[in-house]
Amino acid sequence: MIRIAAIADVHVGEDSAGKLAPHYERLRDEADVLLVAGDLTRVGTVAEARTFVSELRDVGVPVVAVLGNHDYECGNDREVTAVLRDAGVQVLEGERTSVEIGGRRLGIAGTKGFGGGFVGACASDFGEPEMKLFIRHTQQLASRLQENLEALDTDVRVALLHYSPAEGTLHGERLEIWPFLGSYLLGEAVDHAGADLVIHGHAHGGTEKGHTAGGIPVRNVAQPVVKAPYRLFCFDGTQTEDESAGRPDAVVERA
Amino acid sequence: MPHEPEPDDYLCEQVRRTLAHDDRVGELDVHVAIVAGKVFVTGSVATELRRDAISTIVGEMLPAHELHNDVSIPLMHDTGEIEHL
């Protein structure tokens, strides 16, 4: 089996030091990998990124993350990414990775994603250059997400996003801000490529469970929604020889 | 001529923008409403320090309004049941 822990929107600041680490002590017994769906930090300073990785010091499993809008606020996203990668966190933006877990492979395609809205009420790349830039950013990220999902030849494929690919997990948020919470283009990309699960955050007032238009499960793991250190997902399957010999070692390799 | 006093709707957005950009808060999931001369702040932030800073900042911006800081901090319940997919 493949066991995934997932969380988003922890918004770690220097005032968060020591608050998360105790909640991660049991994670290695419960999951084979931790996925973090953006907004790791409060406003994306290097100091906050260092605090975040310090909180992860005892996690004991591979960590794969995408950045969220908060991680871009100070304009230090490259430096934040460098701090995370130096600490062993796989940071994906228009990229993919795979984790081997007891002879089975979990593939993850990651992007922050962006907004634009949903079918029947979405922005178009029409008119002013600023509006075109806005929606074309989403189009580009969605296109790369589809390419990366299609390129994953793994037993299980997960799309890791910050913005939502579907309306279902936004219920509870004010309808007027849905275009700033996600885009159907992300969901379309996932459905065209195929995936087993989509993990996202960003929608603090939304709901936990939804699905794409094509029926792929979507889970909003924003911490204000799940009110837990992380959520756990398990893909059951035939037990491999390695698994039957004991707990599998998870080895991350860049695809 | 600017409208005097500033309409409550604009005051609410000015407070919300300030909270988003203030180094002590930096959170977007904060909602501000002025009702009957009272200012209600709701939503969630990650730490107690940020919630306390909201009281300080809103108190400075709207000293004549009675402040109700109802901002919550996400509780850490159990991770819950494993979802089998």
mmCIF file of C-alpha atoms in Angstrom:
data_model
loop_
_atom_site.group_PDB
_atom_site.id
_atom_site.type_symbol
_atom_site.label_atom_id
_atom_site.label_comp_id
_atom_site.label_asym_id
_atom_site.label_seq_id
_atom_site.Cartn_x
_atom_site.Cartn_y
_atom_site.Cartn_z
ATOM 1 C CA MET A 1 0.000 0.000 0.000
ATOM 2 C CA ILE A 2 0.967 3.650 -0.397
ATOM 3 C CA ARG A 3 0.188 5.920 2.541
ATOM 4 C CA ILE A 4 0.117 9.685 1.994
ATOM 5 C CA ALA A 5 -0.033 12.426 4.607
ATOM 6 C CA ALA A 6 -1.073 15.813 3.258
ATOM 7 C CA ILE A 7 -1.474 19.321 4.639
ATOM 8 C CA ALA A 8 -1.560 22.910 3.347
ATOM 9 C CA ASP A 9 -1.703 26.476 4.603
ATOM 10 C CA VAL A 10 0.311 26.080 7.779
ATOM 11 C CA HIS A 11 1.459 29.721 7.322
ATOM 12 C CA VAL A 12 4.569 29.255 9.420
ATOM 13 C CA GLY A 13 6.121 32.441 10.780
ATOM 14 C CA GLU A 14 8.923 32.940 13.222
ATOM 15 C CA ASP A 15 6.179 33.062 15.862
ATOM 16 C CA SER A 16 5.251 29.461 14.912
ATOM 17 C CA ALA A 17 8.516 27.887 16.068
ATOM 18 C CA GLY A 18 7.887 24.681 17.965
ATOM 19 C CA LYS A 19 4.152 24.608 17.300
ATOM 20 C CA LEU A 20 4.008 22.043 14.484
ATOM 21 C CA ALA A 21 6.892 19.678 15.202
ATOM 22 C CA PRO A 22 5.166 17.841 18.093
ATOM 23 C CA HIS A 23 2.251 17.025 15.791
ATOM 24 C CA TYR A 24 4.562 15.343 13.277
ATOM 25 C CA GLU A 25 6.153 12.902 15.716
ATOM 26 C CA ARG A 26 3.879 9.993 14.741
ATOM 27 C CA LEU A 27 3.785 10.759 11.047
ATOM 28 C CA ARG A 28 6.482 8.244 10.099
ATOM 29 C CA ASP A 29 4.346 5.476 11.611
ATOM 30 C CA GLU A 30 1.275 6.559 9.695
ATOM 31 C CA ALA A 31 2.528 7.601 6.265
ATOM 32 C CA ASP A 32 5.249 6.978 3.686
ATOM 33 C CA VAL A 33 5.368 10.525 2.333
ATOM 34 C CA LEU A 34 4.212 14.012 3.333
ATOM 35 C CA LEU A 35 2.720 16.301 0.691
ATOM 36 C CA VAL A 36 2.483 20.013 1.452
ATOM 37 C CA ALA A 37 0.091 21.926 -0.812
ATOM 38 C CA GLY A 38 1.420 25.453 -0.490
ATOM 39 C CA ASP A 39 1.418 28.397 1.916
ATOM 40 C CA LEU A 40 4.139 26.829 3.975
ATOM 41 C CA THR A 41 5.054 30.290 5.226
ATOM 42 C CA ARG A 42 3.219 33.412 6.358
ATOM 43 C CA VAL A 43 4.709 35.873 3.841
ATOM 44 C CA GLY A 44 7.582 33.945 2.245
ATOM 45 C CA THR A 45 10.664 35.197 4.071
ATOM 46 C CA VAL A 46 13.820 33.122 4.274
ATOM 47 C CA ALA A 47 13.570 33.117 8.067
ATOM 48 C CA GLU A 48 10.065 31.682 7.864
ATOM 49 C CA ALA A 49 11.228 28.991 5.433
ATOM 50 C CA ARG A 50 13.968 28.049 7.890
ATOM 51 C CA THR A 51 11.403 27.846 10.678
ATOM 52 C CA PHE A 52 9.229 25.605 8.498
ATOM 53 C CA VAL A 53 12.020 23.128 7.745
ATOM 54 C CA SER A 54 12.986 23.127 11.412
ATOM 55 C CA GLU A 55 9.449 22.034 12.261
ATOM 56 C CA LEU A 56 9.861 19.109 9.819
ATOM 57 C CA ARG A 57 13.117 17.882 11.324
ATOM 58 C CA ASP A 58 11.607 14.711 12.833
ATOM 59 C CA VAL A 59 9.116 13.868 10.091
ATOM 60 C CA GLY A 60 11.220 10.933 8.915
ATOM 61 C CA VAL A 61 9.596 10.495 5.483
ATOM 62 C CA PRO A 62 10.164 12.228 2.134
ATOM 63 C CA VAL A 63 8.467 15.625 1.894
ATOM 64 C CA VAL A 64 7.152 16.954 -1.425
ATOM 65 C CA ALA A 65 5.744 20.491 -1.622
ATOM 66 C CA VAL A 66 4.483 23.220 -3.899
ATOM 67 C CA LEU A 67 4.556 26.872 -2.944
ATOM 68 C CA GLY A 68 1.405 28.908 -2.394
ATOM 69 C CA ASN A 69 0.574 32.586 -2.862
ATOM 70 C CA HIS A 70 1.764 33.465 0.651
ATOM 71 C CA ASP A 71 5.178 32.002 -0.164
ATOM 72 C CA TYR A 72 5.502 34.565 -2.972
ATOM 73 C CA GLU A 73 4.454 37.641 -0.953
ATOM 74 C CA CYS A 74 7.976 38.958 -0.229
ATOM 75 C CA GLY A 75 9.298 38.131 -3.687
ATOM 76 C CA ASN A 76 11.748 35.625 -2.224
ATOM 77 C CA ASP A 77 10.266 32.474 -3.738
ATOM 78 C CA ARG A 78 13.634 31.364 -5.162
ATOM 79 C CA GLU A 79 15.383 31.807 -1.835
ATOM 80 C CA VAL A 80 12.522 30.064 -0.024
ATOM 81 C CA THR A 81 12.723 27.192 -2.499
ATOM 82 C CA ALA A 82 16.497 26.958 -1.966
ATOM 83 C CA VAL A 83 16.088 26.736 1.816
ATOM 84 C CA LEU A 84 13.485 23.998 1.416
ATOM 85 C CA ARG A 85 15.578 22.021 -1.084
ATOM 86 C CA ASP A 86 18.700 22.320 1.072
ATOM 87 C CA ALA A 87 16.695 20.700 3.857
ATOM 88 C CA GLY A 88 15.667 17.837 1.565
ATOM 89 C CA VAL A 89 12.160 19.009 0.675
ATOM 90 C CA GLN A 90 11.249 18.326 -2.951
ATOM 91 C CA VAL A 91 9.719 21.566 -4.253
ATOM 92 C CA LEU A 92 7.763 21.167 -7.472
ATOM 93 C CA GLU A 93 6.707 23.942 -9.836
ATOM 94 C CA GLY A 94 5.729 22.588 -13.216
ATOM 95 C CA GLU A 95 7.701 19.487 -12.316
ATOM 96 C CA ARG A 96 7.175 15.888 -11.308
ATOM 97 C CA THR A 97 8.822 13.427 -9.009
ATOM 98 C CA SER A 98 8.363 9.857 -7.908
ATOM 99 C CA VAL A 99 8.740 8.103 -4.597
ATOM 100 C CA GLU A 100 9.409 4.389 -4.391
ATOM 101 C CA ILE A 101 7.545 2.783 -1.548
ATOM 102 C CA GLY A 102 8.134 -0.900 -1.029
ATOM 103 C CA GLY A 103 8.343 -1.737 -4.693
ATOM 104 C CA ARG A 104 5.433 0.478 -5.736
ATOM 105 C CA ARG A 105 5.849 3.951 -7.141
ATOM 106 C CA LEU A 106 3.973 7.095 -6.242
ATOM 107 C CA GLY A 107 4.167 9.816 -8.872
ATOM 108 C CA ILE A 108 3.518 13.446 -8.015
ATOM 109 C CA ALA A 109 3.037 16.290 -10.475
ATOM 110 C CA GLY A 110 3.155 19.646 -8.757
ATOM 111 C CA THR A 111 2.363 23.259 -9.464
ATOM 112 C CA LYS A 112 1.096 26.176 -7.439
ATOM 113 C CA GLY A 113 -1.652 26.664 -9.998
ATOM 114 C CA PHE A 114 -3.529 29.938 -10.177
ATOM 115 C CA GLY A 115 -7.004 31.450 -10.431
ATOM 116 C CA GLY A 116 -9.428 32.336 -13.167
ATOM 117 C CA GLY A 117 -12.689 30.749 -12.097
ATOM 118 C CA PHE A 118 -14.871 27.912 -13.187
ATOM 119 C CA VAL A 119 -17.020 26.891 -16.107
ATOM 120 C CA GLY A 120 -19.623 29.509 -16.941
ATOM 121 C CA ALA A 121 -18.031 32.154 -14.710
ATOM 122 C CA CYS A 122 -14.373 32.334 -15.600
ATOM 123 C CA ALA A 123 -11.921 34.874 -16.906
ATOM 124 C CA SER A 124 -10.799 34.817 -20.552
ATOM 125 C CA ASP A 125 -7.519 35.817 -22.160
ATOM 126 C CA PHE A 126 -9.243 38.713 -23.876
ATOM 127 C CA GLY A 127 -8.879 42.462 -23.681
ATOM 128 C CA GLU A 128 -6.256 44.255 -21.647
ATOM 129 C CA PRO A 129 -2.730 42.842 -21.457
ATOM 130 C CA GLU A 130 -3.088 42.522 -17.676
ATOM 131 C CA MET A 131 -6.130 40.274 -18.052
ATOM 132 C CA LYS A 132 -4.351 38.178 -20.674
ATOM 133 C CA LEU A 133 -1.318 37.792 -18.408
ATOM 134 C CA PHE A 134 -3.559 36.672 -15.561
ATOM 135 C CA ILE A 135 -5.341 33.897 -17.390
ATOM 136 C CA ARG A 136 -2.356 32.855 -19.519
ATOM 137 C CA HIS A 137 -0.395 32.229 -16.329
ATOM 138 C CA THR A 138 -3.064 29.719 -15.327
ATOM 139 C CA GLN A 139 -3.113 28.226 -18.814
ATOM 140 C CA GLN A 140 0.657 27.719 -18.784
ATOM 141 C CA LEU A 141 0.675 26.093 -15.368
ATOM 142 C CA ALA A 142 -2.259 23.860 -16.291
ATOM 143 C CA SER A 143 -0.544 22.814 -19.503
ATOM 144 C CA ARG A 144 2.628 21.863 -17.631
ATOM 145 C CA LEU A 145 0.590 20.006 -15.040
ATOM 146 C CA GLN A 146 -1.026 17.914 -17.762
ATOM 147 C CA GLU A 147 2.344 17.173 -19.383
ATOM 148 C CA ASN A 148 3.853 16.087 -16.082
ATOM 149 C CA LEU A 149 0.915 13.886 -15.138
ATOM 150 C CA GLU A 150 1.026 12.253 -18.572
ATOM 151 C CA ALA A 151 4.751 11.616 -18.178
ATOM 152 C CA LEU A 152 4.351 9.816 -14.861
ATOM 153 C CA ASP A 153 4.568 6.074 -15.349
ATOM 154 C CA THR A 154 3.853 5.150 -11.747
ATOM 155 C CA ASP A 155 1.400 2.947 -9.863
ATOM 156 C CA VAL A 156 -0.357 5.939 -8.325
ATOM 157 C CA ARG A 157 -0.444 9.481 -9.687
ATOM 158 C CA VAL A 158 -1.221 12.522 -7.550
ATOM 159 C CA ALA A 159 -1.593 16.146 -8.635
ATOM 160 C CA LEU A 160 -0.286 18.477 -5.937
ATOM 161 C CA LEU A 161 -1.594 22.047 -6.201
ATOM 162 C CA HIS A 162 -2.179 25.101 -4.071
ATOM 163 C CA TYR A 163 -5.142 26.516 -6.007
ATOM 164 C CA SER A 164 -8.258 24.439 -6.470
ATOM 165 C CA PRO A 165 -9.051 22.560 -9.684
ATOM 166 C CA ALA A 166 -12.739 22.141 -8.855
ATOM 167 C CA GLU A 167 -15.678 23.991 -7.354
ATOM 168 C CA GLY A 168 -16.671 21.212 -4.999
ATOM 169 C CA THR A 169 -14.035 22.036 -2.377
ATOM 170 C CA LEU A 170 -14.866 25.759 -2.465
ATOM 171 C CA HIS A 171 -18.357 25.497 -0.990
ATOM 172 C CA GLY A 172 -18.367 27.692 2.087
ATOM 173 C CA GLU A 173 -16.216 30.356 0.467
ATOM 174 C CA ARG A 174 -17.974 33.453 -0.869
ATOM 175 C CA LEU A 175 -18.951 32.828 -4.464
ATOM 176 C CA GLU A 176 -17.482 36.177 -5.521
ATOM 177 C CA ILE A 177 -13.919 35.082 -4.696
ATOM 178 C CA TRP A 178 -13.981 31.677 -6.392
ATOM 179 C CA PRO A 179 -12.081 33.048 -9.432
ATOM 180 C CA PHE A 180 -9.223 33.862 -7.039
ATOM 181 C CA LEU A 181 -9.288 30.424 -5.450
ATOM 182 C CA GLY A 182 -8.827 28.238 -8.479
ATOM 183 C CA SER A 183 -9.514 27.441 -12.086
ATOM 184 C CA TYR A 184 -11.329 24.796 -14.057
ATOM 185 C CA LEU A 185 -8.263 24.761 -16.353
ATOM 186 C CA LEU A 186 -6.385 22.865 -13.639
ATOM 187 C CA GLY A 187 -9.210 20.351 -13.362
ATOM 188 C CA GLU A 188 -9.378 19.997 -17.133
ATOM 189 C CA ALA A 189 -5.642 19.271 -17.222
ATOM 190 C CA VAL A 190 -6.000 16.616 -14.535
ATOM 191 C CA ASP A 191 -8.946 14.976 -16.286
ATOM 192 C CA HIS A 192 -7.205 14.953 -19.666
ATOM 193 C CA ALA A 193 -4.045 13.395 -18.235
ATOM 194 C CA GLY A 194 -5.684 11.185 -15.620
ATOM 195 C CA ALA A 195 -4.757 10.957 -11.940
ATOM 196 C CA ASP A 196 -5.783 9.089 -8.819
ATOM 197 C CA LEU A 197 -6.047 12.074 -6.485
ATOM 198 C CA VAL A 198 -5.717 15.852 -6.424
ATOM 199 C CA ILE A 199 -4.496 17.568 -3.272
ATOM 200 C CA HIS A 200 -4.833 21.338 -2.829
ATOM 201 C CA GLY A 201 -5.176 24.068 -0.211
ATOM 202 C CA HIS A 202 -5.778 27.848 -0.373
ATOM 203 C CA ALA A 203 -9.534 27.714 0.315
ATOM 204 C CA HIS A 204 -9.579 28.188 4.086
ATOM 205 C CA GLY A 205 -13.346 28.551 4.166
ATOM 206 C CA GLY A 206 -14.055 25.733 1.756
ATOM 207 C CA THR A 207 -14.883 22.088 2.270
ATOM 208 C CA GLU A 208 -12.681 19.056 2.295
ATOM 209 C CA LYS A 209 -13.996 16.756 -0.393
ATOM 210 C CA GLY A 210 -14.840 17.293 -4.018
ATOM 211 C CA HIS A 211 -14.050 15.898 -7.438
ATOM 212 C CA THR A 212 -13.107 17.097 -10.885
ATOM 213 C CA ALA A 213 -15.666 17.199 -13.684
ATOM 214 C CA GLY A 214 -14.211 13.864 -14.757
ATOM 215 C CA GLY A 215 -14.724 12.294 -11.340
ATOM 216 C CA ILE A 216 -11.185 12.330 -9.931
ATOM 217 C CA PRO A 217 -11.158 12.849 -6.136
ATOM 218 C CA VAL A 218 -10.111 16.330 -5.010
ATOM 219 C CA ARG A 219 -9.148 16.992 -1.396
ATOM 220 C CA ASN A 220 -8.736 20.433 0.162
ATOM 221 C CA VAL A 221 -6.257 19.946 3.015
ATOM 222 C CA ALA A 222 -5.985 23.596 4.085
ATOM 223 C CA GLN A 223 -5.307 23.453 7.798
ATOM 224 C CA PRO A 224 -8.252 25.724 8.736
ATOM 225 C CA VAL A 225 -10.477 23.194 6.911
ATOM 226 C CA VAL A 226 -9.075 19.889 8.161
ATOM 227 C CA LYS A 227 -8.249 21.222 11.650
ATOM 228 C CA ALA A 228 -5.593 18.545 12.012
ATOM 229 C CA PRO A 229 -1.816 18.297 11.546
ATOM 230 C CA TYR A 230 -2.415 16.381 8.306
ATOM 231 C CA ARG A 231 -4.874 14.157 6.523
ATOM 232 C CA LEU A 232 -4.067 10.545 5.642
ATOM 233 C CA PHE A 233 -4.813 8.808 2.335
ATOM 234 C CA CYS A 234 -4.083 5.201 1.534
ATOM 235 C CA PHE A 235 -3.925 3.478 -1.817
ATOM 236 C CA ASP A 236 -4.439 -0.176 -1.105
ATOM 237 C CA GLY A 237 -2.981 -2.743 -3.415
ATOM 238 C CA THR A 238 -1.412 -6.112 -3.564
ATOM 239 C CA GLN A 239 1.230 -6.351 -0.908
ATOM 240 C CA THR A 240 4.635 -6.542 -2.491
ATOM 241 C CA GLU A 241 7.501 -8.776 -1.426
ATOM 242 C CA ASP A 242 9.297 -5.745 0.006
ATOM 243 C CA GLU A 243 6.268 -4.669 2.042
ATOM 244 C CA SER A 244 5.780 -8.121 3.464
ATOM 245 C CA ALA A 245 9.386 -7.975 4.672
ATOM 246 C CA GLY A 246 8.752 -4.875 6.757
ATOM 247 C CA ARG A 247 8.104 -1.192 6.525
ATOM 248 C CA PRO A 248 9.255 0.073 3.127
ATOM 249 C CA ASP A 249 11.993 2.603 2.711
ATOM 250 C CA ALA A 250 10.888 5.556 0.671
ATOM 251 C CA VAL A 251 13.432 6.808 -1.815
ATOM 252 C CA VAL A 252 12.819 10.005 -3.722
ATOM 253 C CA GLU A 253 14.130 10.392 -7.207
ATOM 254 C CA ARG A 254 13.609 13.234 -9.585
ATOM 255 C CA ALA A 255 11.871 12.189 -12.786
ATOM 256 C CA MET B 1 -15.475 66.462 -2.143
ATOM 257 C CA PRO B 2 -14.731 63.252 -0.231
ATOM 258 C CA HIS B 3 -17.606 61.734 1.651
ATOM 259 C CA GLU B 4 -17.441 62.445 5.396
ATOM 260 C CA PRO B 5 -17.362 60.308 7.380
ATOM 261 C CA GLU B 6 -15.745 57.510 5.348
ATOM 262 C CA PRO B 7 -18.390 54.868 4.558
ATOM 263 C CA ASP B 8 -18.046 51.737 6.702
ATOM 264 C CA ASP B 9 -17.513 49.525 3.634
ATOM 265 C CA TYR B 10 -14.334 51.402 2.745
ATOM 266 C CA LEU B 11 -13.116 51.432 6.333
ATOM 267 C CA CYS B 12 -13.503 47.639 6.454
ATOM 268 C CA GLU B 13 -11.424 47.153 3.325
ATOM 269 C CA GLN B 14 -8.775 49.599 4.545
ATOM 270 C CA VAL B 15 -8.440 47.557 7.736
ATOM 271 C CA ARG B 16 -8.349 44.271 5.838
ATOM 272 C CA ARG B 17 -5.614 45.524 3.501
ATOM 273 C CA THR B 18 -3.598 46.838 6.418
ATOM 274 C CA LEU B 19 -3.813 43.516 8.242
ATOM 275 C CA ALA B 20 -2.717 41.616 5.128
ATOM 276 C CA HIS B 21 0.397 43.763 4.715
ATOM 277 C CA ASP B 22 1.325 44.377 8.351
ATOM 278 C CA ASP B 23 4.422 42.415 9.399
ATOM 279 C CA ARG B 24 2.679 41.305 12.570
ATOM 280 C CA VAL B 25 -0.231 39.638 10.736
ATOM 281 C CA GLY B 26 0.239 38.950 7.007
ATOM 282 C CA GLU B 27 -2.932 36.902 6.701
ATOM 283 C CA LEU B 28 -5.710 37.111 4.091
ATOM 284 C CA ASP B 29 -8.308 34.931 5.790
ATOM 285 C CA VAL B 30 -9.474 37.803 7.971
ATOM 286 C CA HIS B 31 -12.863 39.442 7.515
ATOM 287 C CA VAL B 32 -13.859 42.828 8.837
ATOM 288 C CA ALA B 33 -17.402 44.115 9.307
ATOM 289 C CA ILE B 34 -18.735 47.256 10.970
ATOM 290 C CA VAL B 35 -22.213 46.879 12.422
ATOM 291 C CA ALA B 36 -23.952 49.461 14.566
ATOM 292 C CA GLY B 37 -20.722 51.209 15.406
ATOM 293 C CA LYS B 38 -18.939 47.987 16.404
ATOM 294 C CA VAL B 39 -16.155 46.365 14.401
ATOM 295 C CA PHE B 40 -16.233 42.585 14.120
ATOM 296 C CA VAL B 41 -13.131 40.750 12.919
ATOM 297 C CA THR B 42 -13.516 37.078 12.008
ATOM 298 C CA GLY B 43 -11.595 34.416 10.108
ATOM 299 C CA SER B 44 -8.537 32.456 11.159
ATOM 300 C CA VAL B 45 -4.818 33.028 11.665
ATOM 301 C CA ALA B 46 -2.087 30.572 12.559
ATOM 302 C CA THR B 47 -0.896 31.939 15.920
ATOM 303 C CA GLU B 48 -2.048 33.761 19.034
ATOM 304 C CA LEU B 49 0.480 36.540 18.402
ATOM 305 C CA ARG B 50 -1.137 37.321 15.056
ATOM 306 C CA ARG B 51 -4.594 37.353 16.620
ATOM 307 C CA ASP B 52 -3.383 39.722 19.340
ATOM 308 C CA ALA B 53 -1.737 41.971 16.746
ATOM 309 C CA ILE B 54 -5.090 42.269 14.980
ATOM 310 C CA SER B 55 -6.584 43.750 18.138
ATOM 311 C CA THR B 56 -3.740 46.250 18.386
ATOM 312 C CA ILE B 57 -3.913 47.324 14.746
ATOM 313 C CA VAL B 58 -7.695 47.558 14.501
ATOM 314 C CA GLY B 59 -7.800 49.410 17.810
ATOM 315 C CA GLU B 60 -5.362 51.967 16.423
ATOM 316 C CA MET B 61 -7.217 52.335 13.119
ATOM 317 C CA LEU B 62 -10.734 52.497 14.525
ATOM 318 C CA PRO B 63 -10.364 53.802 18.085
ATOM 319 C CA ALA B 64 -13.974 54.965 18.277
ATOM 320 C CA HIS B 65 -15.379 51.530 17.448
ATOM 321 C CA GLU B 66 -15.961 48.774 19.967
ATOM 322 C CA LEU B 67 -13.778 45.878 18.803
ATOM 323 C CA HIS B 68 -14.890 42.248 18.707
ATOM 324 C CA ASN B 69 -11.893 40.126 17.733
ATOM 325 C CA ASP B 70 -13.509 36.777 16.905
ATOM 326 C CA VAL B 71 -10.581 35.488 14.867
ATOM 327 C CA SER B 72 -9.902 31.805 15.500
ATOM 328 C CA ILE B 73 -6.756 29.713 15.448
ATOM 329 C CA PRO B 74 -7.209 26.313 13.771
ATOM 330 C CA LEU B 75 -7.373 23.652 16.437
ATOM 331 C CA MET B 76 -5.267 20.567 16.009
ATOM 332 C CA HIS B 77 -7.612 17.644 16.321
ATOM 333 C CA ASP B 78 -6.635 14.082 15.538
ATOM 334 C CA THR B 79 -5.682 13.333 11.945
ATOM 335 C CA GLY B 80 -8.949 11.428 11.621
ATOM 336 C CA GLU B 81 -9.660 8.252 9.763
ATOM 337 C CA ILE B 82 -7.429 7.164 6.930
ATOM 338 C CA GLU B 83 -9.219 7.615 3.629
ATOM 339 C CA HIS B 84 -8.787 4.553 1.439
ATOM 340 C CA LEU B 85 -8.807 5.388 -2.236
#
